[in-house]
Structure formats: structure tokens, C-alpha cells
Amino acid sequence: MATVRDNEQRQVAGRLTPAELSRLLLVECGRSMTAVEVDTVRRAYLVANRAHRGVKRASGEAYIVHPLAVARWLAERRVVAECVAAALLHDVVEDTPVSLQRLRHSFGPVVASLVDGVTKFEAVEQPDAGDELARRRERKQRQQAETIRKLLLAMAEDPRVALIKLADRLHNIRTLDAVSPERQMRTARETLDIYAPLADRLGLAEIKYEIQDLSLKYLDPERYTWLVERINTEVSARHERTVATTHAIEQVMARQGIDAEVRAKIKHLASVQRRIAPNGIDVSEINDLITYLVLVPERRDCYAALQAIHSQWQHLDARLRDYIGSPKLNGYQSLHTTVFGFEGLFDVHIRTHEMQRVADYGPILLAATQHEARNSRGQSLQWIEQVRSWQRELSLSAIDFVESVRDDLFQDQIFVFTPKGEVKDLASGATVLDMAYRIHSALGEHCVGARVTGNDNMVRLEGRDYPLSSGEIAQIISDDGVTPDASWLRVAHTRHAREAIAHWLHAHDLPTVEPASSDEIAHSDLLRHARLAMCCEPGPEDDIIGVPAKSRLVVHRVGCRYVPAARSLLHVRWETLRPQHYRVSLDITGRDRRGLMHDVAEVLAAANLSLARGGAHAISSRFKATIWITFDVRNPQELHHACQRILGIDGIVSIERRQRLPQRHATERTPAKG
Ligand code: MN
């Protein structure tokens, strides 16, 4: 059985001359391309070779060796000629005088746009920082965020850009030995942060695992060496068991007449590291260090193979996964099961050979190949149709991809827009207050909240503690009468904002610690800009909406007839406003007796609630009385207690919160008939 991959063997190709390498590339291309297509690749090589002439890589090799290696990797995986040509030319626009127009003229719009996309990627990478000032670095980071956004969009147009870029990164990290240790660390870090998640999302497992493992090698060489050593030892120790299990699975398949290829697969180094590091366990404690892979011809064979394995060994129900019935987002399909075997549990993955190709290369690489459709000239129509359907699928999955990858790529960053469309990148978890300080400290100092346009396109009024998400548009609301206090330090999450607030508090001789006994719910400054409508008496349990009025926002209950129909309404959450109190009206019924209304008022006074309005109506014929009262409460608990005490009054039968929700009249909505 194989041991952990040795990357040295891959560098043998590096000793060949560029001319020899280019010949090998063209031979490789000849296996799947027409003569015209091979010629396109050859012309691309000539242009790139001339453009990079005289330039050397850090290793001392001619620069052209790098694009040749990237193109070769793609050609070996049978991607289309345009993609291979773009790979050869991928550094030309960035590093040489050759222009994009020239490429468009010589190679057509597809090659040119692929190169353009990769060039944008290039700009994302940090140059050698050296002794740059921190300020310059921050500006660079902001530019970077903007570039990343742009390139995600470019990638949505043609995901093959990402494919070329990943092949590029793979070759760079394979040949990282030649550069300075500082550069090695930075490249390795960036690879783990951006490119490995990208490869994962695209389903390019082959690249993902290799760049992860190599990143670890440079980030923590001692750990890397130790892991290689430990994994190899452990794999040897399990050798006999592995061989026996492989044979046993083969026999089970043979007995059922299933034509299966069984492989023992060693867990990748980075995955082992991820498993052992946080749990503090040893490599020997990893059950699934070796996974058994059962490859079968057809989809239906997968289920037959699963059944055969389950009839031979007891399986763990909780670990059974059907990624064939429901594939992963990146296209991965397989059946996973865990069974009790000879000396404990082992994992079996069952899939077809075709699914294995998707597992290794991902749907995007497969869609960038063409050999299946190119067997005969007569199939050209079918081929065009297939390309079209791929393009449809790709553009769809690319949009999904951009959505889902964003979180992964930028797990520690969010992008929020100003109303003018400027992008502000903030640490994840940043609030409206952080955003205000990011724009200007004077805005931060008087920030009360923001009008936030959410990703659902609804406009909401939010307080300064509202945590923003990527893609939202925030228009900061400020009020000169509002200034920072110690509680703001709790609301701000970014270092920049916290420092500015602390500085302000110091300068104004204010404490930076909140007073310990603050039982009262602090009401929000936003309430200065809003008031609760009298018509519908909104409370904490109601859905509310804000109607912009002359000076203040008037907050109504959703459905109130006094909410104008066609106006720019703001969605508001009760927690955002945190009013000190709100108004409620109760309808109380009871047996009519002398002093009933008086008793009700007494109870309210005892509870420290002041009656705003009230009245009583006696129906003497039935000895029944109805009382209505309106008063202010601070919270639902207070209202609940008040109701309990009123119900305790002799003669009171029931209490109802008056649903002061003035409905629209049916006639108002129905157009008059003519
Ligand atoms: Mn490159």
C-alpha cells in the first residue's frame, strides 16, 4: 500500500527545458484536441514565451516553466483548448507589455476574458509587504476586499477562471521552496484562507487536499514532518488489517456478482491534523484513517453494493449517508456507511467511476473538458447543445457558488454598502455603530442607528447595536444631542470604534465602565426620532411598522388603517426602539356595584401605574358593568401583574386587552362600481 504522497517526484518535470516541456504539453493536448485547437495552444505558448523571455522564477528557472506547468496540469485533465491557452497566457497581461486587446485579437474573446479574470485574481494577492507602513497595508486590504468582490462576479461569469487560478496556485505552492521563508508563510496562509475553501466549493478535492497539505508543510514544518511520520507508522501498523478488509469487501462484491474495484484510501494529512489537534488525540485513535472505496460501474450497483456490505457487517444507522440521492452542493455523489468489522469500525464509500471523477475534479473541471462529445464530427450539433446546457448549469451553480463561498472565503469579514454604493469591509459581528465610526468618527460619536436595506430589499430602522450582514446597505442616522457613554463599548466590536469611544470618554472625563445596578431597560436614542402611534397602541407583542412623518417616525401596528398604503415604510423591531413604556387599553367586565371603578383605580395606583383615561358603563338591567381603562406600562410582565390584581378585585369577571386596531373599512378598499 502507498504511503503519504511524496511531492518531490512532481518536480522532476522542472528539470526539463521549456522547449521540451512545451512539446510534452502539445502531445498531451493532441490526445483530446483537433489539430486547429492544438495549434491555438501552440500559438499561445509562442506569445507567452516571447513575453516572459529573459525573466526567471525565484528557483532560477525560466519564467515560462510556470505557465507551462499550469497548462499541462489542465491539459492532462482534458480541459478545452481555450482554457489551456488562457493558462499559458495567464501572467502575460499582468507582468508583460502584452495587452488584453492583443490577446482578444489573436485568440478571441473567450481566451481574453479568461486571462482578464485570472489577472484580477492576481491583483488580490498581496505584494511583498516588506517594511510598509500599517496605514498603507490597511488601504491595501480595503482595495483587496473590493477586488475580491469584483472577481467573485467575474468568476460567476466563467468559473473556469477559478480553475486556472487554482492550477496556478497549485504549481506555485509546489515550487514554494525557492522563495523566502516570509513569502512562504504568507502564500501558505493565503492558500489556506482563500484557495482551499474555493477548491472545496468547486469540488476540486484533488487540488484542495494537496494545497492544504503543502500549506501546512510551510506554516508548521515540524508538525508536518511529525504527521507524515505518524501517519506512515500508523498505516503500516494497520497494514494486515487493511489488506484483509479489502479482500473481504472484494469477496462480498464477487459473491453478489457486482463488478467492483476496492481501494483503501488514506486520510489526507490536513484532515488528520484537523481531527487530532482540537481533540488532543493521537493518530492511532482515528478510526477512519483508512476509508474503503468501492467503485462500481452503474448507479444502481451502488445500492446493491451497499446492501451486500450491510448484510455482511452490522452498520451504524446514524452514519449512513446517501449523497447519491441528495448530492452535495459541489456535485459530490457517494454512499457513505460505517460498519462493525474485524477489529472495530470502518468506513466504506461507494460510488461509480464517473462519480469518482466528479469527486476528484469537480463538475466545473469536468464541464471544462470536451472529449466525450468530440468522438465524431457528426456529433458536432450535439456537442454545441451540450456546451449550451453546461453553460446554463454553470452560470446557475456559479451564482449559488458566489453566495455560498462568500461566507467561507470571508469568514471574518463582511461587506456593507453606504447609500452611495461605497463598500465598507468590517469585521464579522460589526454593528451599525462600528460602521458609523468606520465612515467618520464624528458620525460615530452621534450615531443613534441606521436605516438598513436588508438582503431581502426591505428597509428597516435599526439601533446602533444592530449586527450588520454582508450585502446590506446602511444609512447612518445621527443626532447631535447624543454622545457616547460606557455602554457603547459593549455595542462596538471593531477595535477602531472601541478605541475612538474610549478616547472620547477619557477626553470628557466619563467612566469607561457601566454602573453595576442598571435594572432599568435603557431606552434607545432612536426613540427621539420615533413615537408610538395613539391610534393602534403598538406593544412588544405586535408586528410594527414605521411611517416617516415630518419630524419623527410614527410607529403603528401592522394592519392599522391609519398606515398610508403607498409610502416608503420602514420596518421596525420593538427591541430597536426599547421605549420606556407603552400604552395599553383594557376592557374589564364585572358585577355592577358601588365603588368598582374606584377599586380598579386603586389597584393601578398601588402598582405605580398612572391611569391616562378611563370610564365605566353600567347595564343596570343585568347588574353588569363594563369598565375601560388606558394606562402606560413598562413591559408585558408589569401588564400581566396589573391584570392579575384587577382580577382579584371582588366582582371582576374578565379582562380583555382592547384590540385597538382600527381596520380599513371594506368600502375603502373596494373600488366603487360604476
Ligand atoms: Mn501564475
Short mmCIF file of C-alpha atoms in Angstrom, two decimals, residues 245-428:
data_model
loop_
_atom_site.label_atom_id
_atom_site.label_comp_id
_atom_site.label_asym_id
_atom_site.label_seq_id
_atom_site.Cartn_x
_atom_site.Cartn_y
_atom_site.Cartn_z
CA THR A 245 -10.64 -5.89 4.93
CA THR A 246 -10.04 -5.02 1.28
CA HIS A 247 -10.15 -8.71 0.35
CA ALA A 248 -13.24 -9.31 2.43
CA ILE A 249 -15.08 -6.48 0.65
CA GLU A 250 -13.93 -7.81 -2.73
CA GLN A 251 -15.31 -11.24 -1.85
CA VAL A 252 -18.64 -9.82 -0.72
CA MET A 253 -18.91 -7.97 -4.05
CA ALA A 254 -17.89 -11.04 -6.06
CA ARG A 255 -20.49 -13.20 -4.30
CA GLN A 256 -23.20 -10.72 -5.32
CA GLY A 257 -21.87 -10.57 -8.87
CA ILE A 258 -21.01 -6.85 -8.57
CA ASP A 259 -18.10 -5.72 -10.72
CA ALA A 260 -16.34 -3.60 -8.11
CA GLU A 261 -12.92 -2.09 -7.66
CA VAL A 262 -11.99 -1.81 -3.97
CA ARG A 263 -9.36 0.66 -2.78
CA ALA A 264 -8.02 1.56 0.63
CA LYS A 265 -7.71 5.31 0.93
CA ILE A 266 -5.52 7.10 3.49
CA LYS A 267 -6.94 10.21 5.10
CA HIS A 268 -5.24 13.37 3.91
CA LEU A 269 -2.69 14.98 6.11
CA ALA A 270 -4.57 18.24 6.67
CA SER A 271 -7.73 16.29 7.58
CA VAL A 272 -5.78 14.23 10.10
CA GLN A 273 -4.35 17.43 11.56
CA ARG A 274 -7.83 18.94 11.82
CA ARG A 275 -9.08 15.85 13.62
CA ILE A 276 -6.31 15.41 16.15
CA ALA A 277 -5.33 18.99 17.00
CA PRO A 278 -8.53 20.28 18.65
CA ASN A 279 -9.34 16.94 20.32
CA GLY A 280 -5.84 16.31 21.60
CA ILE A 281 -5.86 12.74 20.32
CA ASP A 282 -3.21 10.65 18.61
CA VAL A 283 -3.19 9.45 15.00
CA SER A 284 -3.67 5.89 16.29
CA GLU A 285 -7.05 6.92 17.71
CA ILE A 286 -8.51 7.93 14.35
CA ASN A 287 -10.90 5.20 13.30
CA ASP A 288 -11.34 6.30 9.74
CA LEU A 289 -7.67 6.92 8.97
CA ILE A 290 -8.30 4.41 6.21
CA THR A 291 -11.52 4.50 4.22
CA TYR A 292 -12.52 1.76 1.83
CA LEU A 293 -13.61 2.97 -1.55
CA VAL A 294 -15.86 0.71 -3.62
CA LEU A 295 -16.06 1.80 -7.27
CA VAL A 296 -18.79 0.26 -9.41
CA PRO A 297 -19.98 0.80 -12.99
CA GLU A 298 -23.58 1.95 -12.53
CA ARG A 299 -25.58 3.99 -10.09
CA ARG A 300 -27.84 1.03 -9.26
CA ASP A 301 -24.72 -1.05 -8.44
CA CYS A 302 -24.00 1.44 -5.66
CA TYR A 303 -27.16 0.50 -3.80
CA ALA A 304 -26.62 -3.22 -4.47
CA ALA A 305 -23.08 -2.90 -3.09
CA LEU A 306 -24.40 -1.08 -0.01
CA GLN A 307 -26.91 -3.85 0.61
CA ALA A 308 -24.24 -6.51 0.22
CA ILE A 309 -22.00 -4.77 2.75
CA HIS A 310 -24.83 -4.29 5.22
CA SER A 311 -25.80 -7.97 5.00
CA GLN A 312 -22.21 -8.95 5.80
CA TRP A 313 -21.49 -6.45 8.58
CA GLN A 314 -23.63 -4.65 11.11
CA HIS A 315 -23.82 -0.96 10.19
CA LEU A 316 -24.21 2.20 12.24
CA ASP A 317 -27.51 3.73 11.20
CA ALA A 318 -26.54 7.23 12.28
CA ARG A 319 -23.54 7.27 9.97
CA LEU A 320 -25.34 6.20 6.81
CA ARG A 321 -25.35 8.95 4.14
CA ASP A 322 -26.89 8.96 0.69
CA TYR A 323 -25.14 11.68 -1.28
CA ILE A 324 -26.30 10.00 -4.47
CA GLY A 325 -29.94 10.72 -3.71
CA SER A 326 -29.03 14.18 -2.47
CA PRO A 327 -25.66 15.30 -3.86
CA LYS A 328 -23.57 17.92 -2.09
CA LEU A 329 -23.60 21.46 -3.47
CA ASN A 330 -20.26 20.94 -5.16
CA GLY A 331 -21.63 17.97 -7.10
CA TYR A 332 -20.15 15.25 -4.90
CA GLN A 333 -22.08 11.97 -5.03
CA SER A 334 -21.44 8.85 -2.98
CA LEU A 335 -22.91 6.45 -0.42
CA HIS A 336 -21.19 6.51 2.97
CA THR A 337 -21.59 3.85 5.61
CA THR A 338 -19.78 2.81 8.77
CA VAL A 339 -19.79 -0.88 9.76
CA PHE A 340 -18.54 -3.04 12.62
CA GLY A 341 -15.70 -5.04 11.10
CA PHE A 342 -12.89 -7.30 12.20
CA GLU A 343 -11.30 -5.11 14.79
CA GLY A 344 -13.70 -2.25 15.15
CA LEU A 345 -15.49 0.23 12.95
CA PHE A 346 -14.53 1.02 9.40
CA ASP A 347 -15.89 3.40 6.78
CA VAL A 348 -16.96 2.44 3.28
CA HIS A 349 -17.65 4.91 0.45
CA ILE A 350 -19.48 3.53 -2.56
CA ARG A 351 -19.71 5.36 -5.89
CA THR A 352 -19.41 4.91 -9.64
CA HIS A 353 -16.22 5.62 -11.56
CA GLU A 354 -17.89 8.68 -13.02
CA MET A 355 -18.83 9.94 -9.55
CA GLN A 356 -15.21 9.40 -8.57
CA ARG A 357 -14.14 11.69 -11.38
CA VAL A 358 -16.51 14.35 -10.09
CA ALA A 359 -15.19 13.75 -6.55
CA ASP A 360 -11.61 14.33 -7.72
CA TYR A 361 -12.13 17.09 -10.21
CA GLY A 362 -15.50 18.66 -9.52
CA PRO A 363 -18.23 19.46 -12.04
CA ILE A 364 -16.52 22.62 -13.20
CA LEU A 365 -13.38 20.87 -14.34
CA LEU A 366 -15.46 18.16 -15.99
CA ALA A 367 -17.56 20.76 -17.75
CA ALA A 368 -14.36 22.38 -18.97
CA THR A 369 -13.46 19.15 -20.77
CA GLN A 370 -14.87 18.17 -24.08
CA HIS A 371 -13.61 14.76 -25.12
CA GLU A 372 -16.88 12.91 -24.54
CA ALA A 373 -18.72 14.95 -27.11
CA ARG A 374 -15.93 15.05 -29.64
CA ASN A 375 -15.75 11.45 -30.78
CA SER A 376 -17.08 12.10 -34.24
CA ARG A 377 -17.65 15.08 -36.44
CA GLY A 378 -21.28 14.11 -36.92
CA GLN A 379 -21.86 14.82 -33.25
CA SER A 380 -20.94 18.47 -33.52
CA LEU A 381 -24.53 19.63 -33.20
CA GLN A 382 -24.95 17.55 -30.10
CA TRP A 383 -21.71 18.99 -28.84
CA ILE A 384 -22.91 22.56 -29.24
CA GLU A 385 -26.10 21.63 -27.43
CA GLN A 386 -24.13 20.11 -24.61
CA VAL A 387 -21.92 23.15 -24.25
CA ARG A 388 -25.02 25.28 -24.06
CA SER A 389 -26.52 23.17 -21.33
CA TRP A 390 -23.24 23.22 -19.44
CA GLN A 391 -23.15 26.95 -19.67
CA ARG A 392 -26.65 27.14 -18.29
CA GLU A 393 -25.78 24.81 -15.42
CA LEU A 394 -22.52 26.55 -14.80
CA SER A 395 -23.95 30.01 -14.63
CA LEU A 396 -26.55 28.80 -12.17
CA SER A 397 -24.17 26.92 -9.97
CA ALA A 398 -21.75 29.80 -10.17
CA ILE A 399 -24.32 32.15 -8.67
CA ASP A 400 -25.06 29.67 -5.91
CA PHE A 401 -21.38 29.31 -5.55
CA VAL A 402 -20.73 33.01 -5.09
CA GLU A 403 -23.41 33.11 -2.43
CA SER A 404 -22.18 30.15 -0.51
CA VAL A 405 -18.49 30.67 -0.93
CA ARG A 406 -18.65 34.24 0.31
CA ASP A 407 -19.15 33.10 3.87
CA ASP A 408 -16.33 30.64 3.61
CA LEU A 409 -13.87 32.89 1.90
CA PHE A 410 -14.51 35.83 4.10
CA GLN A 411 -15.50 34.16 7.31
CA ASP A 412 -14.04 37.01 9.33
CA GLN A 413 -15.20 39.86 7.13
CA ILE A 414 -18.43 41.42 5.99
CA PHE A 415 -19.08 43.95 3.26
CA VAL A 416 -21.64 46.66 3.89
CA PHE A 417 -22.61 49.37 1.44
CA THR A 418 -23.20 53.06 2.05
CA PRO A 419 -26.23 54.60 0.29
CA LYS A 420 -23.76 55.95 -2.29
CA GLY A 421 -22.64 52.41 -3.09
CA GLU A 422 -19.26 52.51 -1.41
CA VAL A 423 -18.16 49.23 0.12
CA LYS A 424 -17.06 49.16 3.72
CA ASP A 425 -15.43 45.98 4.90
CA LEU A 426 -15.87 45.31 8.58
CA ALA A 427 -15.01 42.50 10.93
CA SER A 428 -17.78 39.96 11.12
#
